Amino acid sequence: MGWELAPHVSFCVASDRVLFLDVRHDRYFALPGTMSASFRAWLESGGRADHAPPAIPLLVEAGLLRATVAAVPLQPVNLAIPTRSLPKASAPATRLAALRAWTGAHASLYRTRRRLRADGLHGLIAHARTARPGTPLPPRPFALGFQFARGPRALEGDCLPASFAMLDFLHRRGSDARAVFGVIANPFRAHCWLQSETEILNDDVDHVRAFTPILVL
């Protein structure tokens, strides 16, 4: 017997706290301090079923874990540490290219906000996964076009739709990037950004490094 994460759940360890993200219900869940410590120790020991920590029944009841016949190692999210930010975008070579970037970026933002209202976070993520191109082109030139159209401060107070709008913009041009959800444990904060390998496409690398990734698409 063992346990595995529910299909819509991921988790991380941030500042010695264990935090879960349930995208189906659009909620974060943090284990209390003593439960976090015992759960982390259990993970580090291999997650044996005969030494289950007190948090397991609570997580099963909350729908974050489910029982399995065979033991399945639980792994927190792991992502390469970003090392650089996308350079500041310059204006496209022609007015027509600038107009196309502007209309494309704002159309992607409109579609993303509409999907988020209609389908919630779970539906938005599901659509992004199915829209991925098979052999994607490098994202940097398209990300620069989106950045030019939306401006350098486009994420402020609006990181979720702004990030998924850029992802939609990339997908429609045959490109792709990783959408990353990150958290700070104390005081709790959540953030979302796009990353290509170790390059941040729509935020500042020093800002992003303060967050621990909890979900990577």
Short mmCIF file of N, CA and C in Angstrom, two decimals, residues 42-104:
data_model
loop_
_atom_site.label_atom_id
_atom_site.label_comp_id
_atom_site.label_asym_id
_atom_site.label_seq_id
_atom_site.Cartn_x
_atom_site.Cartn_y
_atom_site.Cartn_z
N TRP A 42 9.54 12.09 6.53
CA TRP A 42 9.03 10.88 5.89
C TRP A 42 9.42 10.82 4.42
N LEU A 43 9.31 11.94 3.71
CA LEU A 43 9.73 11.98 2.31
C LEU A 43 11.21 11.64 2.17
N GLU A 44 12.03 12.24 3.04
CA GLU A 44 13.48 12.04 2.96
C GLU A 44 13.87 10.61 3.29
N SER A 45 13.04 9.90 4.06
CA SER A 45 13.34 8.51 4.42
C SER A 45 12.84 7.52 3.39
N GLY A 46 12.20 8.02 2.32
CA GLY A 46 11.72 7.13 1.26
C GLY A 46 10.22 6.95 1.23
N GLY A 47 9.49 7.54 2.16
CA GLY A 47 8.03 7.48 2.14
C GLY A 47 7.45 6.10 2.36
N ARG A 48 7.98 5.36 3.34
CA ARG A 48 7.51 4.00 3.60
C ARG A 48 6.09 4.01 4.16
N ALA A 49 5.25 3.11 3.67
CA ALA A 49 3.84 3.04 4.08
C ALA A 49 3.71 2.69 5.56
N ASP A 50 4.66 1.91 6.10
CA ASP A 50 4.54 1.49 7.51
C ASP A 50 5.04 2.56 8.48
N HIS A 51 5.50 3.69 7.93
CA HIS A 51 5.90 4.81 8.78
C HIS A 51 5.20 6.10 8.34
N ALA A 52 3.95 5.98 7.99
CA ALA A 52 3.20 7.13 7.46
C ALA A 52 3.08 8.23 8.52
N PRO A 53 3.32 9.48 8.14
CA PRO A 53 3.21 10.59 9.10
C PRO A 53 1.76 10.94 9.39
N PRO A 54 1.51 11.71 10.44
CA PRO A 54 0.13 12.08 10.80
C PRO A 54 -0.60 12.88 9.73
N ALA A 55 0.12 13.52 8.82
CA ALA A 55 -0.53 14.35 7.80
C ALA A 55 -1.26 13.53 6.73
N ILE A 56 -0.92 12.26 6.58
CA ILE A 56 -1.48 11.46 5.48
C ILE A 56 -3.01 11.41 5.53
N PRO A 57 -3.65 11.05 6.64
CA PRO A 57 -5.12 11.02 6.65
C PRO A 57 -5.74 12.38 6.32
N LEU A 58 -5.13 13.44 6.81
CA LEU A 58 -5.63 14.78 6.52
C LEU A 58 -5.56 15.07 5.03
N LEU A 59 -4.46 14.70 4.38
CA LEU A 59 -4.28 14.96 2.95
C LEU A 59 -5.21 14.09 2.11
N VAL A 60 -5.45 12.87 2.54
CA VAL A 60 -6.39 12.00 1.82
C VAL A 60 -7.81 12.56 1.94
N GLU A 61 -8.19 12.98 3.15
CA GLU A 61 -9.52 13.54 3.35
C GLU A 61 -9.72 14.82 2.53
N ALA A 62 -8.65 15.60 2.37
CA ALA A 62 -8.73 16.85 1.59
C ALA A 62 -8.71 16.60 0.09
N GLY A 63 -8.53 15.35 -0.33
CA GLY A 63 -8.50 15.04 -1.76
C GLY A 63 -7.18 15.34 -2.43
N LEU A 64 -6.12 15.53 -1.66
CA LEU A 64 -4.82 15.85 -2.22
C LEU A 64 -3.98 14.60 -2.49
N LEU A 65 -4.18 13.58 -1.67
CA LEU A 65 -3.54 12.28 -1.88
C LEU A 65 -4.61 11.21 -2.02
N ARG A 66 -4.22 10.10 -2.64
CA ARG A 66 -5.12 8.94 -2.71
C ARG A 66 -4.30 7.67 -2.54
N ALA A 67 -4.94 6.67 -1.97
CA ALA A 67 -4.26 5.40 -1.69
C ALA A 67 -4.01 4.63 -2.97
N THR A 68 -2.89 3.91 -3.01
CA THR A 68 -2.56 3.04 -4.15
C THR A 68 -2.14 1.68 -3.61
N VAL A 69 -2.20 0.69 -4.48
CA VAL A 69 -1.78 -0.65 -4.07
C VAL A 69 -0.27 -0.70 -3.85
N ALA A 70 0.47 -0.09 -4.79
CA ALA A 70 1.93 -0.09 -4.69
C ALA A 70 2.39 1.29 -4.20
N ALA A 71 3.51 1.29 -3.50
CA ALA A 71 4.08 2.54 -3.02
C ALA A 71 4.59 3.36 -4.19
N VAL A 72 4.24 4.64 -4.22
CA VAL A 72 4.68 5.56 -5.26
C VAL A 72 5.45 6.70 -4.59
N PRO A 73 6.74 6.86 -4.89
CA PRO A 73 7.49 7.95 -4.25
C PRO A 73 6.87 9.31 -4.58
N LEU A 74 6.65 10.11 -3.56
CA LEU A 74 6.13 11.46 -3.76
C LEU A 74 7.31 12.41 -3.96
N GLN A 75 7.26 13.20 -5.03
CA GLN A 75 8.36 14.09 -5.35
C GLN A 75 7.86 15.53 -5.46
N PRO A 76 8.49 16.46 -4.75
CA PRO A 76 8.12 17.87 -4.94
C PRO A 76 8.56 18.34 -6.32
N VAL A 77 8.00 19.45 -6.75
CA VAL A 77 8.33 20.01 -8.06
C VAL A 77 9.81 20.38 -8.10
N ASN A 78 10.44 20.08 -9.24
CA ASN A 78 11.84 20.41 -9.43
C ASN A 78 12.00 21.14 -10.76
N LEU A 79 12.69 22.27 -10.75
CA LEU A 79 12.85 23.08 -11.95
C LEU A 79 14.22 23.75 -11.92
N ALA A 80 14.83 23.86 -13.09
CA ALA A 80 16.12 24.54 -13.18
C ALA A 80 16.01 25.97 -12.67
N ILE A 81 16.99 26.39 -11.89
CA ILE A 81 17.00 27.75 -11.34
C ILE A 81 17.23 28.75 -12.47
N PRO A 82 16.38 29.76 -12.59
CA PRO A 82 16.57 30.74 -13.68
C PRO A 82 17.83 31.57 -13.47
N THR A 83 18.48 31.91 -14.58
CA THR A 83 19.72 32.67 -14.51
C THR A 83 19.65 34.02 -15.22
N ARG A 84 18.63 34.22 -16.05
CA ARG A 84 18.57 35.48 -16.80
C ARG A 84 17.12 35.80 -17.15
N SER A 85 16.91 37.07 -17.44
CA SER A 85 15.60 37.55 -17.87
C SER A 85 15.65 37.87 -19.36
N LEU A 86 14.50 37.88 -19.99
CA LEU A 86 14.42 38.28 -21.38
C LEU A 86 14.88 39.73 -21.51
N PRO A 87 15.72 40.04 -22.49
CA PRO A 87 16.13 41.45 -22.65
C PRO A 87 14.95 42.33 -23.01
N LYS A 88 15.11 43.61 -22.79
CA LYS A 88 14.05 44.55 -23.11
C LYS A 88 13.75 44.53 -24.60
N ALA A 89 12.48 44.46 -24.93
CA ALA A 89 12.08 44.36 -26.34
C ALA A 89 12.23 45.71 -27.04
N SER A 90 12.71 45.66 -28.27
CA SER A 90 12.74 46.84 -29.11
C SER A 90 11.55 46.81 -30.06
N ALA A 91 11.27 47.93 -30.68
CA ALA A 91 10.13 47.99 -31.59
C ALA A 91 10.36 47.08 -32.80
N PRO A 92 9.31 46.39 -33.29
CA PRO A 92 9.45 45.58 -34.51
C PRO A 92 9.95 46.41 -35.68
N ALA A 93 10.47 45.73 -36.69
CA ALA A 93 11.12 46.41 -37.81
C ALA A 93 10.16 47.28 -38.61
N THR A 94 8.90 46.89 -38.68
CA THR A 94 7.94 47.65 -39.48
C THR A 94 6.69 47.95 -38.67
N ARG A 95 5.92 48.93 -39.14
CA ARG A 95 4.66 49.24 -38.47
C ARG A 95 3.68 48.09 -38.56
N LEU A 96 3.71 47.37 -39.67
CA LEU A 96 2.81 46.23 -39.83
C LEU A 96 3.14 45.15 -38.81
N ALA A 97 4.43 44.89 -38.60
CA ALA A 97 4.83 43.89 -37.61
C ALA A 97 4.42 44.33 -36.21
N ALA A 98 4.56 45.62 -35.91
CA ALA A 98 4.14 46.14 -34.61
C ALA A 98 2.64 45.98 -34.42
N LEU A 99 1.87 46.27 -35.47
CA LEU A 99 0.41 46.15 -35.39
C LEU A 99 0.01 44.69 -35.17
N ARG A 100 0.67 43.78 -35.87
CA ARG A 100 0.36 42.35 -35.71
C ARG A 100 0.68 41.88 -34.29
N ALA A 101 1.81 42.33 -33.75
CA ALA A 101 2.16 41.96 -32.38
C ALA A 101 1.14 42.51 -31.40
N TRP A 102 0.74 43.75 -31.58
CA TRP A 102 -0.21 44.38 -30.67
C TRP A 102 -1.57 43.68 -30.72
N THR A 103 -2.10 43.47 -31.92
CA THR A 103 -3.41 42.82 -32.03
C THR A 103 -3.35 41.38 -31.55
N GLY A 104 -2.27 40.67 -31.88
CA GLY A 104 -2.14 39.28 -31.43
C GLY A 104 -2.05 39.16 -29.93
#
